[in-house]
Coordinates of C-alpha atoms in Angstrom, one line a residue:
Chain A
X1 CA -8.4 7.7 -21.5
X2 CA -11.9 6.2 -21.4
X3 CA -12.7 8.6 -18.6
X4 CA -11.4 11.5 -20.6
X5 CA -13.5 10.8 -23.7
X6 CA -16.5 10.2 -21.4
X7 CA -16.2 13.7 -19.9
X8 CA -15.7 15.3 -23.3
X9 CA -18.8 13.4 -24.3
X10 CA -20.8 14.9 -21.5
X11 CA -19.5 18.3 -22.3
X12 CA -20.6 17.8 -25.9
X13 CA -24.1 16.7 -24.8
X14 CA -24.2 19.8 -22.6
X15 CA -23.2 22.1 -25.5
X16 CA -25.7 20.4 -27.8
X17 CA -28.6 21.0 -25.4
X18 CA -27.5 24.6 -24.4
X19 CA -27.1 25.8 -28.0
X20 CA -30.4 24.2 -28.9
X21 CA -32.2 26.2 -26.2
X22 CA -30.3 29.4 -27.0
X23 CA -31.1 29.1 -30.7
X24 CA -34.8 28.5 -30.1
X25 CA -35.4 30.9 -27.1
X26 CA -35.9 34.0 -29.3
X27 CA -38.9 32.2 -31.0
X28 CA -40.6 31.9 -27.6
X29 CA -40.8 28.3 -26.4
X30 CA -42.1 26.8 -23.2
X31 CA -40.1 24.9 -20.6
X32 CA -41.3 21.5 -21.8
X33 CA -40.4 22.1 -25.4
X34 CA -37.1 23.5 -24.4
X35 CA -36.3 20.2 -22.6
X36 CA -37.6 18.0 -25.4
X37 CA -35.8 19.9 -28.1
X38 CA -32.6 20.0 -25.9
X39 CA -32.8 16.2 -25.5
X40 CA -33.5 15.6 -29.2
X41 CA -30.6 17.8 -30.3
X42 CA -28.2 16.1 -27.8
X43 CA -29.1 12.5 -28.4
X44 CA -31.0 12.4 -31.7
X45 CA -28.1 11.6 -34.0
X46 CA -26.7 8.9 -31.8
X47 CA -30.1 7.3 -31.5
X48 CA -30.4 7.0 -35.3
X49 CA -26.9 5.5 -35.4
X50 CA -27.7 2.9 -32.7
X51 CA -31.0 1.9 -34.5
X52 CA -29.0 1.4 -37.7
X53 CA -26.3 -0.5 -35.9
X54 CA -29.0 -2.5 -34.1
X55 CA -27.5 -2.0 -30.7
X56 CA -29.3 -0.7 -27.6
X57 CA -29.6 3.1 -27.7
X58 CA -26.7 4.7 -25.7
X59 CA -28.9 6.8 -23.5
X60 CA -30.8 3.7 -22.2
X61 CA -27.4 2.1 -21.4
X62 CA -26.2 5.1 -19.5
X63 CA -28.9 7.5 -18.3
X64 CA -26.4 10.3 -17.6
X65 CA -26.7 11.4 -21.2
X66 CA -30.3 12.2 -20.6
X67 CA -29.8 13.7 -17.2
X68 CA -27.1 16.0 -18.5
X69 CA -29.2 17.1 -21.4
X70 CA -32.2 17.8 -19.2
X71 CA -30.3 19.8 -16.6
X72 CA -28.4 21.7 -19.3
X73 CA -31.7 22.6 -21.1
X74 CA -33.3 23.6 -17.8
X75 CA -30.5 25.8 -16.6
X76 CA -30.3 27.5 -20.0
X77 CA -34.0 28.0 -20.1
X78 CA -34.1 29.9 -16.9
X79 CA -30.7 31.7 -17.4
X80 CA -31.5 32.6 -21.0
X81 CA -32.8 36.1 -20.2
X82 CA -30.0 36.9 -17.9
X83 CA -27.1 35.7 -19.9
X84 CA -25.2 38.0 -22.2
X85 CA -26.1 35.6 -24.9
X86 CA -23.4 36.4 -27.5
X87 CA -20.4 35.4 -25.5
X88 CA -21.9 32.3 -24.0
X89 CA -23.2 31.3 -27.4
X90 CA -19.8 31.6 -29.0
X91 CA -18.2 29.6 -26.2
X92 CA -20.9 27.0 -26.6
X93 CA -20.2 26.7 -30.3
X94 CA -16.7 25.7 -29.6
X95 CA -17.7 23.1 -26.9
X96 CA -20.3 21.9 -29.5
X97 CA -17.5 21.5 -32.0
X98 CA -15.6 19.4 -29.4
X99 CA -18.7 17.2 -29.0
X100 CA -19.2 16.9 -32.7
X101 CA -15.6 15.8 -33.2
X102 CA -15.8 13.3 -30.4
X103 CA -19.1 11.7 -31.3
X104 CA -18.2 11.4 -35.0
X105 CA -14.9 9.7 -34.4
X106 CA -16.4 7.5 -31.6
X107 CA -19.1 6.4 -34.1
X108 CA -16.6 5.6 -36.9
X109 CA -14.5 3.6 -34.4
X110 CA -17.6 1.7 -33.1
X111 CA -18.9 0.9 -36.6
X112 CA -15.5 0.0 -37.8
X113 CA -15.0 -2.3 -34.9
X114 CA -18.3 -4.0 -35.7
X115 CA -17.1 -4.5 -39.3
X116 CA -20.2 -2.6 -40.3
X117 CA -20.2 -1.8 -44.1
X118 CA -16.5 -0.9 -44.2
X119 CA -15.2 1.4 -45.4
X120 CA -18.1 3.7 -46.4
X121 CA -20.9 3.0 -43.9
X122 CA -18.9 4.1 -40.8
X123 CA -18.3 7.6 -42.4
X124 CA -22.0 7.9 -43.1
X125 CA -22.8 6.9 -39.5
X126 CA -20.3 9.4 -38.2
X127 CA -22.0 12.2 -40.1
X128 CA -25.5 11.1 -39.0
X129 CA -24.4 11.1 -35.4
X130 CA -22.8 14.5 -35.7
X131 CA -25.7 16.3 -37.4
X132 CA -28.8 14.2 -36.9
X133 CA -29.9 15.8 -33.7
X134 CA -29.5 19.3 -35.0
X135 CA -31.4 18.4 -38.1
X136 CA -34.3 17.0 -36.1
X137 CA -34.3 20.1 -33.9
X138 CA -34.5 22.4 -36.8
X139 CA -37.2 20.4 -38.6
X140 CA -39.4 20.2 -35.4
X141 CA -38.8 23.9 -34.7
X142 CA -39.6 25.0 -38.3
X143 CA -36.1 26.4 -38.9
X144 CA -34.1 26.1 -42.0
X145 CA -31.8 23.1 -41.6
X146 CA -28.0 23.4 -41.8
X147 CA -28.2 21.5 -45.1
X148 CA -29.7 24.5 -46.7
X149 CA -27.2 27.0 -45.3
X150 CA -23.6 27.7 -46.2
X151 CA -22.3 27.1 -42.7
X152 CA -19.3 24.8 -42.4
X153 CA -20.7 22.4 -39.9
X154 CA -20.8 19.0 -41.4
X155 CA -18.0 19.2 -43.9
X156 CA -15.3 19.1 -41.3
X157 CA -16.9 15.9 -40.0
X158 CA -16.9 14.4 -43.5
X159 CA -13.2 15.3 -43.9
X160 CA -12.2 14.0 -40.4
X161 CA -14.1 10.8 -40.6
X162 CA -12.8 10.0 -44.1
X163 CA -9.2 10.5 -42.9
X164 CA -9.9 8.3 -39.9
X165 CA -11.2 5.5 -42.1
X166 CA -8.2 5.8 -44.4
X167 CA -5.9 5.6 -41.4
X168 CA -7.8 2.6 -39.9
X169 CA -7.3 0.8 -43.3
X170 CA -3.7 1.6 -43.9
X171 CA -2.3 1.9 -40.4
X172 CA -4.5 -0.2 -38.2
X173 CA -1.9 -0.4 -35.4
X174 CA -1.9 3.3 -34.6
X175 CA -5.7 3.4 -34.1
X176 CA -5.5 5.6 -31.0
X177 CA -3.2 8.2 -32.4
X178 CA -5.3 8.3 -35.6
X179 CA -8.5 8.9 -33.6
X180 CA -6.9 11.7 -31.7
X181 CA -5.5 13.3 -34.8
X182 CA -8.7 13.1 -36.8
X183 CA -10.8 14.3 -33.9
X184 CA -8.4 17.3 -33.5
X185 CA -8.7 17.9 -37.3
X186 CA -12.5 18.1 -37.1
X187 CA -12.4 20.4 -34.2
X188 CA -9.7 22.6 -35.7
X189 CA -11.7 23.0 -39.0
X190 CA -14.9 23.7 -37.1
X191 CA -13.2 26.2 -34.8
X192 CA -11.7 28.0 -37.8
X193 CA -15.1 28.1 -39.4
X194 CA -16.6 29.7 -36.2
X195 CA -13.7 32.0 -35.6
X196 CA -13.5 33.5 -39.1
X197 CA -17.1 32.9 -40.1
X198 CA -16.0 30.7 -42.9
X199 CA -18.7 29.6 -45.4
X200 CA -18.8 27.3 -48.4
X201 CA -17.0 28.9 -51.3
X202 CA -19.1 29.9 -54.4
X203 CA -17.7 27.2 -56.7
X204 CA -19.0 24.6 -54.2
X205 CA -22.5 26.0 -54.4
X206 CA -25.2 25.6 -57.1
X207 CA -26.4 28.9 -58.4
X208 CA -29.6 30.0 -56.7
X209 CA -32.2 30.7 -59.3
X210 CA -36.0 30.6 -59.7
X211 CA -36.9 26.9 -59.6
Chain B
X1 CA -33.1 -12.4 -63.3
X2 CA -31.5 -11.4 -60.0
X3 CA -28.8 -9.5 -61.9
X4 CA -31.5 -7.8 -63.9
X5 CA -33.4 -6.5 -60.9
X6 CA -30.1 -5.5 -59.3
X7 CA -29.3 -3.3 -62.3
X8 CA -32.7 -1.8 -62.3
X9 CA -32.2 -1.1 -58.6
X10 CA -28.9 0.7 -59.3
X11 CA -30.6 2.7 -62.1
X12 CA -33.4 3.6 -59.6
X13 CA -30.9 4.7 -56.9
X14 CA -29.2 6.8 -59.6
X15 CA -32.4 8.4 -60.6
X16 CA -33.4 9.1 -57.0
X17 CA -30.1 10.9 -56.3
X18 CA -30.1 12.8 -59.6
X19 CA -33.6 14.1 -59.3
X20 CA -32.9 15.1 -55.7
X21 CA -30.0 17.3 -56.7
X22 CA -31.8 18.7 -59.8
X23 CA -34.8 19.6 -57.7
X24 CA -32.8 21.3 -55.0
X25 CA -30.1 23.0 -57.1
X26 CA -32.2 26.1 -57.9
X27 CA -32.3 26.8 -54.1
X28 CA -28.5 27.1 -54.0
X29 CA -27.0 24.2 -52.1
X30 CA -23.4 23.3 -51.5
X31 CA -21.6 20.1 -52.6
X32 CA -21.8 18.4 -49.3
X33 CA -25.6 19.0 -48.8
X34 CA -26.1 17.8 -52.4
X35 CA -24.5 14.5 -51.6
X36 CA -26.2 14.1 -48.2
X37 CA -29.6 14.9 -49.7
X38 CA -28.9 12.7 -52.7
X39 CA -28.0 9.8 -50.4
X40 CA -31.0 10.3 -48.1
X41 CA -33.4 10.5 -51.1
X42 CA -31.9 7.3 -52.6
X43 CA -31.7 5.1 -49.5
X44 CA -33.9 6.8 -46.9
X45 CA -37.1 4.8 -47.5
X46 CA -35.4 1.5 -47.6
X47 CA -33.6 2.3 -44.4
X48 CA -36.8 2.9 -42.5
X49 CA -38.1 -0.4 -44.0
X50 CA -35.1 -2.3 -42.8
X51 CA -35.3 -0.8 -39.3
X52 CA -39.0 -1.9 -39.1
X53 CA -38.2 -5.4 -40.5
X54 CA -35.3 -5.5 -38.1
X55 CA -32.8 -6.6 -40.7
X56 CA -29.4 -5.0 -41.4
X57 CA -29.8 -1.9 -43.6
X58 CA -29.3 -2.8 -47.2
X59 CA -26.7 -0.2 -47.9
X60 CA -24.4 -1.7 -45.2
X61 CA -24.8 -5.1 -46.8
X62 CA -24.0 -3.9 -50.2
X63 CA -22.1 -0.6 -50.3
X64 CA -22.7 -0.1 -54.0
X65 CA -26.0 1.6 -53.2
X66 CA -24.1 4.3 -51.4
X67 CA -21.3 4.6 -54.0
X68 CA -23.8 4.9 -56.8
X69 CA -25.8 7.5 -54.9
X70 CA -22.7 9.5 -54.1
X71 CA -21.3 9.4 -57.7
X72 CA -24.7 10.3 -59.1
X73 CA -25.1 13.3 -56.8
X74 CA -21.6 14.5 -57.5
X75 CA -21.9 14.3 -61.2
X76 CA -25.3 16.0 -61.2
X77 CA -23.9 18.7 -58.9
X78 CA -21.2 19.6 -61.3
X79 CA -23.1 19.0 -64.5
X80 CA -26.2 20.9 -63.3
X81 CA -25.4 24.2 -64.8
X82 CA -24.5 22.7 -68.1
X83 CA -27.4 20.3 -68.6
X84 CA -30.4 21.4 -70.5
X85 CA -32.3 20.5 -67.4
X86 CA -35.8 19.9 -68.7
X87 CA -35.1 17.0 -70.9
X88 CA -32.8 15.2 -68.5
X89 CA -35.2 15.9 -65.7
X90 CA -38.1 14.3 -67.6
X91 CA -36.0 11.3 -68.5
X92 CA -34.9 11.0 -64.9
X93 CA -38.6 11.0 -63.8
X94 CA -39.2 7.9 -65.8
X95 CA -36.1 6.2 -64.4
X96 CA -37.2 7.2 -61.0
X97 CA -40.6 5.6 -61.8
X98 CA -38.7 2.4 -62.6
X99 CA -36.9 2.5 -59.3
X100 CA -40.1 3.2 -57.4
X101 CA -41.9 0.3 -59.0
X102 CA -38.9 -2.1 -58.4
X103 CA -38.3 -1.1 -54.8
X104 CA -42.0 -1.2 -53.8
X105 CA -42.5 -4.7 -55.3
X106 CA -39.2 -6.0 -53.9
X107 CA -40.2 -4.7 -50.4
X108 CA -43.6 -6.3 -50.5
X109 CA -42.0 -9.5 -51.7
X110 CA -39.4 -9.4 -48.9
X111 CA -41.9 -8.6 -46.1
X112 CA -44.3 -11.2 -47.5
X113 CA -41.6 -13.8 -47.5
X114 CA -40.8 -13.0 -43.8
X115 CA -44.5 -13.4 -43.0
X116 CA -44.4 -9.8 -41.7
X117 CA -47.9 -8.6 -40.8
X118 CA -49.6 -10.2 -43.8
X119 CA -51.5 -9.0 -45.7
X120 CA -51.5 -5.3 -44.8
X121 CA -48.1 -4.5 -43.4
X122 CA -46.2 -5.4 -46.6
X123 CA -48.2 -2.8 -48.5
X124 CA -47.4 -0.2 -45.9
X125 CA -43.7 -1.0 -46.1
X126 CA -43.8 -0.9 -49.9
X127 CA -45.2 2.6 -49.8
X128 CA -42.7 3.7 -47.1
X129 CA -39.8 2.4 -49.2
X130 CA -41.0 4.1 -52.3
X131 CA -41.7 7.6 -50.9
X132 CA -39.8 7.7 -47.5
X133 CA -36.6 9.0 -49.0
X134 CA -38.3 11.8 -51.0
X135 CA -40.3 12.8 -47.9
X136 CA -37.1 13.1 -45.8
X137 CA -35.4 15.1 -48.6
X138 CA -38.3 17.6 -48.8
X139 CA -38.6 18.0 -45.0
X140 CA -34.9 18.6 -44.6
X141 CA -34.8 21.0 -47.6
X142 CA -37.9 22.9 -46.4
X143 CA -40.0 22.0 -49.4
X144 CA -43.7 21.0 -49.4
X145 CA -43.8 17.3 -49.3
X146 CA -45.6 15.3 -52.0
X147 CA -48.3 14.4 -49.5
X148 CA -49.5 18.0 -49.7
X149 CA -49.5 18.1 -53.5
X150 CA -51.8 16.6 -56.1
X151 CA -49.0 14.8 -57.9
X152 CA -49.8 11.1 -58.7
X153 CA -46.7 9.7 -57.1
X154 CA -47.6 7.3 -54.3
X155 CA -51.0 6.3 -55.5
X156 CA -49.7 4.0 -58.3
X157 CA -47.5 2.4 -55.6
X158 CA -50.5 1.7 -53.4
X159 CA -52.5 0.2 -56.3
X160 CA -49.6 -2.0 -57.5
X161 CA -48.6 -3.2 -54.0
X162 CA -52.2 -4.0 -53.2
X163 CA -52.6 -6.0 -56.4
X164 CA -49.4 -7.9 -55.7
X165 CA -50.5 -8.8 -52.2
X166 CA -53.8 -10.0 -53.6
X167 CA -52.0 -12.2 -56.2
X168 CA -49.6 -13.5 -53.6
X169 CA -52.6 -14.6 -51.5
X170 CA -54.7 -16.1 -54.3
X171 CA -52.1 -17.3 -56.8
X172 CA -48.9 -18.0 -54.7
X173 CA -47.5 -20.2 -57.5
X174 CA -47.2 -17.4 -60.0
X175 CA -45.2 -15.2 -57.7
X176 CA -42.7 -14.2 -60.3
X177 CA -45.2 -13.3 -63.0
X178 CA -47.2 -11.4 -60.4
X179 CA -44.2 -9.3 -59.4
X180 CA -43.4 -8.5 -63.0
X181 CA -47.0 -7.6 -63.8
X182 CA -47.6 -5.4 -60.7
X183 CA -44.2 -3.7 -61.1
X184 CA -45.1 -2.9 -64.7
X185 CA -48.5 -1.6 -63.5
X186 CA -46.9 0.8 -61.1
X187 CA -44.5 2.0 -63.7
X188 CA -47.3 2.4 -66.3
X189 CA -49.5 4.4 -64.0
X190 CA -46.6 6.6 -62.9
X191 CA -45.4 7.1 -66.5
X192 CA -48.9 8.1 -67.5
X193 CA -49.0 10.6 -64.7
X194 CA -45.7 12.1 -65.9
X195 CA -46.6 12.0 -69.6
X196 CA -50.0 13.6 -69.3
X197 CA -49.4 15.6 -66.1
X198 CA -52.2 13.7 -64.4
X199 CA -53.2 14.9 -60.9
X200 CA -55.7 13.8 -58.3
X201 CA -59.3 14.4 -59.4
X202 CA -61.3 17.0 -57.5
X203 CA -63.6 14.5 -55.9
X204 CA -60.6 12.8 -54.2
X205 CA -59.5 16.1 -52.7
X206 CA -60.9 17.9 -49.6
X207 CA -61.9 21.4 -50.3
X208 CA -59.2 23.8 -49.5
X209 CA -60.6 26.5 -47.1
X210 CA -59.5 28.8 -44.3
X211 CA -58.7 26.5 -41.4
Chain C
X1 CA -59.1 -5.6 -18.1
X2 CA -56.9 -6.4 -21.0
X3 CA -59.9 -6.2 -23.3
X4 CA -60.8 -2.9 -21.8
X5 CA -57.5 -1.3 -22.5
X6 CA -57.5 -2.9 -25.9
X7 CA -60.7 -1.1 -26.8
X8 CA -59.6 2.2 -25.4
X9 CA -56.5 1.7 -27.5
X10 CA -58.6 1.3 -30.6
X11 CA -60.7 4.3 -29.7
X12 CA -57.4 6.3 -29.3
X13 CA -56.1 5.2 -32.7
X14 CA -59.4 6.2 -34.2
X15 CA -59.3 9.6 -32.6
X16 CA -55.6 10.1 -33.7
X17 CA -56.6 9.4 -37.3
X18 CA -59.8 11.4 -37.3
X19 CA -58.2 14.5 -35.8
X20 CA -55.3 14.2 -38.3
X21 CA -57.7 14.3 -41.2
X22 CA -59.9 17.0 -39.8
X23 CA -56.9 19.2 -39.0
X24 CA -55.4 18.8 -42.5
X25 CA -58.6 18.8 -44.6
X26 CA -58.8 22.6 -44.8
X27 CA -55.4 22.6 -46.6
X28 CA -56.9 20.5 -49.4
X29 CA -55.4 17.0 -49.3
X30 CA -56.2 14.0 -51.4
X31 CA -57.6 10.7 -50.3
X32 CA -54.3 8.9 -50.4
X33 CA -52.5 11.5 -48.3
X34 CA -55.3 11.6 -45.8
X35 CA -54.9 7.9 -45.2
X36 CA -51.1 8.0 -45.1
X37 CA -51.1 10.9 -42.7
X38 CA -53.9 9.4 -40.6
X39 CA -51.9 6.2 -40.3
X40 CA -48.7 8.0 -39.5
X41 CA -50.4 10.1 -36.8
X42 CA -52.0 7.1 -35.3
X43 CA -49.1 4.7 -35.2
X44 CA -46.0 6.9 -35.7
X45 CA -45.1 7.4 -32.1
X46 CA -45.5 3.8 -31.1
X47 CA -43.4 2.8 -34.1
X48 CA -40.4 4.9 -32.9
X49 CA -40.9 3.4 -29.4
X50 CA -40.8 -0.2 -30.7
X51 CA -37.7 0.5 -32.8
X52 CA -35.9 1.9 -29.7
X53 CA -37.1 -1.0 -27.6
X54 CA -36.0 -3.3 -30.4
X55 CA -39.3 -5.2 -30.4
X56 CA -41.5 -6.0 -33.4
X57 CA -43.6 -2.9 -34.3
X58 CA -47.0 -3.3 -32.7
X59 CA -49.0 -2.8 -35.9
X60 CA -47.3 -5.8 -37.6
X61 CA -48.2 -7.9 -34.5
X62 CA -51.8 -6.8 -34.6
X63 CA -53.0 -5.5 -37.9
X64 CA -56.2 -4.1 -36.4
X65 CA -54.3 -0.9 -35.5
X66 CA -53.7 -0.3 -39.2
X67 CA -57.2 -1.3 -40.3
X68 CA -58.8 1.0 -37.7
X69 CA -56.6 3.9 -38.7
X70 CA -57.4 3.4 -42.4
X71 CA -61.1 3.1 -41.9
X72 CA -61.2 6.1 -39.6
X73 CA -59.2 8.2 -42.1
X74 CA -61.4 7.1 -45.0
X75 CA -64.7 7.8 -43.2
X76 CA -63.4 11.2 -42.0
X77 CA -62.2 12.1 -45.5
X78 CA -65.6 11.5 -47.1
X79 CA -67.7 12.8 -44.1
X80 CA -65.5 15.9 -43.6
X81 CA -67.6 18.2 -45.8
X82 CA -70.8 17.1 -44.2
X83 CA -69.8 17.1 -40.6
X84 CA -70.4 20.2 -38.4
X85 CA -66.8 20.1 -37.7
X86 CA -66.5 22.0 -34.5
X87 CA -68.5 19.6 -32.3
X88 CA -67.0 16.5 -33.7
X89 CA -63.6 17.9 -33.5
X90 CA -64.0 18.8 -29.8
X91 CA -65.3 15.3 -29.0
X92 CA -62.4 13.8 -30.9
X93 CA -60.0 15.9 -28.9
X94 CA -61.3 14.3 -25.7
X95 CA -61.0 10.8 -27.2
X96 CA -57.5 11.7 -28.4
X97 CA -56.7 12.6 -24.8
X98 CA -57.9 9.2 -23.8
X99 CA -55.7 7.6 -26.3
X100 CA -52.7 9.7 -25.3
X101 CA -53.1 8.8 -21.7
X102 CA -53.5 5.1 -22.4
X103 CA -50.6 4.8 -24.8
X104 CA -48.2 6.8 -22.6
X105 CA -49.0 4.7 -19.5
X106 CA -48.8 1.5 -21.5
X107 CA -45.5 2.5 -22.9
X108 CA -44.0 3.3 -19.5
X109 CA -45.3 0.0 -18.2
X110 CA -43.8 -2.0 -21.1
X111 CA -40.4 -0.3 -20.9
X112 CA -40.4 -0.6 -17.1
X113 CA -41.2 -4.3 -17.3
X114 CA -38.3 -4.7 -19.8
X115 CA -36.0 -2.9 -17.3
X116 CA -35.2 -0.5 -20.1
X117 CA -33.1 2.4 -18.8
X118 CA -35.0 2.8 -15.5
X119 CA -36.2 5.2 -14.3
X120 CA -35.8 7.9 -16.9
X121 CA -35.9 6.2 -20.3
X122 CA -39.5 4.9 -19.8
X123 CA -40.7 8.4 -19.3
X124 CA -39.0 9.6 -22.5
X125 CA -40.5 6.7 -24.4
X126 CA -44.0 7.5 -23.0
X127 CA -43.7 11.0 -24.3
X128 CA -42.4 9.9 -27.7
X129 CA -45.3 7.5 -28.0
X130 CA -47.8 10.1 -27.1
X131 CA -46.6 12.9 -29.3
X132 CA -44.4 11.3 -32.0
X133 CA -47.1 10.6 -34.5
X134 CA -48.5 14.1 -34.2
X135 CA -45.1 15.6 -34.7
X136 CA -44.5 13.5 -37.8
X137 CA -47.8 14.5 -39.2
X138 CA -47.2 18.2 -38.7
X139 CA -43.7 18.1 -40.2
X140 CA -44.9 16.2 -43.3
X141 CA -47.8 18.6 -43.7
X142 CA -45.7 21.7 -43.2
X143 CA -47.6 22.8 -40.1
X144 CA -46.0 24.3 -37.0
X145 CA -45.4 21.4 -34.5
X146 CA -47.0 21.5 -31.1
X147 CA -43.5 21.9 -29.6
X148 CA -43.6 25.5 -30.9
X149 CA -47.1 26.3 -29.6
X150 CA -48.3 27.0 -26.1
X151 CA -50.9 24.2 -26.2
X152 CA -50.9 21.9 -23.1
X153 CA -50.6 18.7 -24.9
X154 CA -47.4 16.9 -23.9
X155 CA -46.9 18.4 -20.4
X156 CA -49.8 16.3 -18.9
X157 CA -48.1 13.3 -20.4
X158 CA -44.8 14.2 -18.8
X159 CA -46.5 14.7 -15.4
X160 CA -48.5 11.5 -15.5
X161 CA -45.6 9.3 -16.7
X162 CA -43.3 10.8 -14.0
X163 CA -45.8 10.0 -11.3
X164 CA -46.3 6.5 -12.6
X165 CA -42.5 5.9 -12.6
X166 CA -42.4 7.2 -9.0
X167 CA -45.2 4.9 -8.0
X168 CA -43.6 1.9 -9.8
X169 CA -40.4 2.6 -7.8
X170 CA -42.0 3.1 -4.4
X171 CA -45.1 1.0 -4.5
X172 CA -44.5 -1.7 -7.0
X173 CA -47.3 -3.9 -5.6
X174 CA -50.0 -1.5 -6.6
X175 CA -49.0 -1.4 -10.2
X176 CA -52.5 -1.6 -11.6
X177 CA -54.0 1.1 -9.4
X178 CA -51.0 3.3 -10.2
X179 CA -51.5 2.9 -13.9
X180 CA -55.2 3.7 -13.6
X181 CA -54.6 6.7 -11.5
X182 CA -51.8 8.2 -13.6
X183 CA -53.7 7.5 -16.8
X184 CA -56.7 9.3 -15.3
X185 CA -54.4 12.2 -14.2
X186 CA -53.1 12.6 -17.8
X187 CA -56.6 12.6 -19.2
X188 CA -57.9 15.0 -16.5
X189 CA -55.1 17.5 -17.2
X190 CA -55.5 17.2 -20.9
X191 CA -59.3 17.5 -20.7
X192 CA -59.0 20.6 -18.5
X193 CA -56.6 22.1 -21.1
X194 CA -59.2 21.4 -23.9
X195 CA -62.2 22.6 -21.8
X196 CA -60.7 25.9 -20.6
X197 CA -58.3 26.5 -23.4
X198 CA -55.4 26.4 -20.9
X199 CA -52.0 27.4 -22.3
X200 CA -48.5 27.5 -20.9
X201 CA -48.2 30.4 -18.4
X202 CA -45.9 33.3 -19.3
X203 CA -43.2 32.5 -16.8
X204 CA -42.7 29.1 -18.4
X205 CA -42.1 30.7 -21.8
X206 CA -39.0 32.4 -23.1
X207 CA -39.6 35.9 -24.3
X208 CA -40.2 35.9 -28.1
X209 CA -37.8 38.4 -29.6
X210 CA -35.9 39.0 -32.9
X211 CA -33.3 36.3 -33.1

């Protein structure tokens, strides 16, 4: 089971890096920036989490996270022009969703196990881990961050992490099943958002108006 | 006295979150982003401070900071359309000024007590705590940060923290009175800036010109 | 030798702060923002490094880094209008290159000595230290970051740090000579880029196109 989540993790890191490069390529970026932004997107959120938890950053403990992010960025950089981007990109969004679900649940689990600010702080850390890297990428690349769009990216994470914390509180014995279920929930919600282009409904938006 | 500063702190957190949502609402943001940006604005600066001081982040020690930020963001989100914004906003600016003064002085006091890079580093940390959250909010929301405006927001903090450090050095016995006085000074300067729309004078600005 | 690299370090900090203020002055910034952004540019990258390495931030250990950054920012702020900017700016770019080379190699050396995620993590930290402060400055000032330009700024750092790590692995006895050589290499590449306005070649760029 550990091995399984390790490999999903690596697939998630790959997807984070690949989508980062594909998203930024149209702006015209150089090889070095592609790798840097690929790495930041892939490991940025988890880095903030580890700093807050005051544990050694995960990519220094296991360098494979960095290697995978670098190779994925490199390959995407050189293959970018040749790829029929749309299909690959869509596929990558789903793998990205897998990664988001895994990292979020892993983070909640880790913080919960450390008794870190239960019950609320683990949820916050789950969200930071899931979206932190993408936020850094967009800020550094001068793009609008997902916090200012209607995309359903972080809301599934919030829902899944909240459920997981509730289950950890009320049914601590079925920790593994809860993790699996809540991870699947995050992925399902995210996949649905990708598949049907779901966006935030109007009543959950403030009215845009001249400030 | 502890209880008093605790309640001012909660009022400050509330004001940080409320002003964040009010400032961003006209851009059209969703409920989730409102809460995330409310939290970041409220606790972002203190989080950087705690990471640098290498102590556990304050919102994991006492979850009330997070709860208050979440509830304040939520209420503001749903009440936004109905509020006569201008009056509330102005009131919130003053409460925000209270919070800024309190957090800045608390931070200087904490870092000074830890003998952390006296005398300069405590002042730097005071400023980071006071403006860090707002800077993160503006960067993530794609707004111009206060560092690029003429608003008198951080300068009162600099003045108050510097005075406080001077008093801690030269009159260590009257620590409490000094804290109170310097906190009041920060609030007074900030309130004056809000009341009379004070801005940086020209001679303290570089001349804007084509770069 | 320690003293020598200490003085280069201070010169580098000075150059970071001076170039920050010179770059931002045409936008019209106030004295306070000039100092804050000067400090952030000068010590920002090293601060992230120290947080990740979980050691006390270097500017709290030795306040001279802060003092130098503050004085350099102040002097530049008031002298800005009078300076024939172009010559000074070009000179400062070279000193900045000195600083970048020194801080990058120092960081690799420090992380390597701590056995921190060898061999890859020290290179990553070297790059973070060299460019982190500048990235923060540009994000806070609303400028395009160097990751989105073709400027050859970080690539020399990547090359030099990679060489240094290779030499540390294969010739650990000649650590000092390796550090000197790789530092010189970074500076030489950066100086060449400044001197001849070198930019990333086309084949190392993705094609800019409507996204």
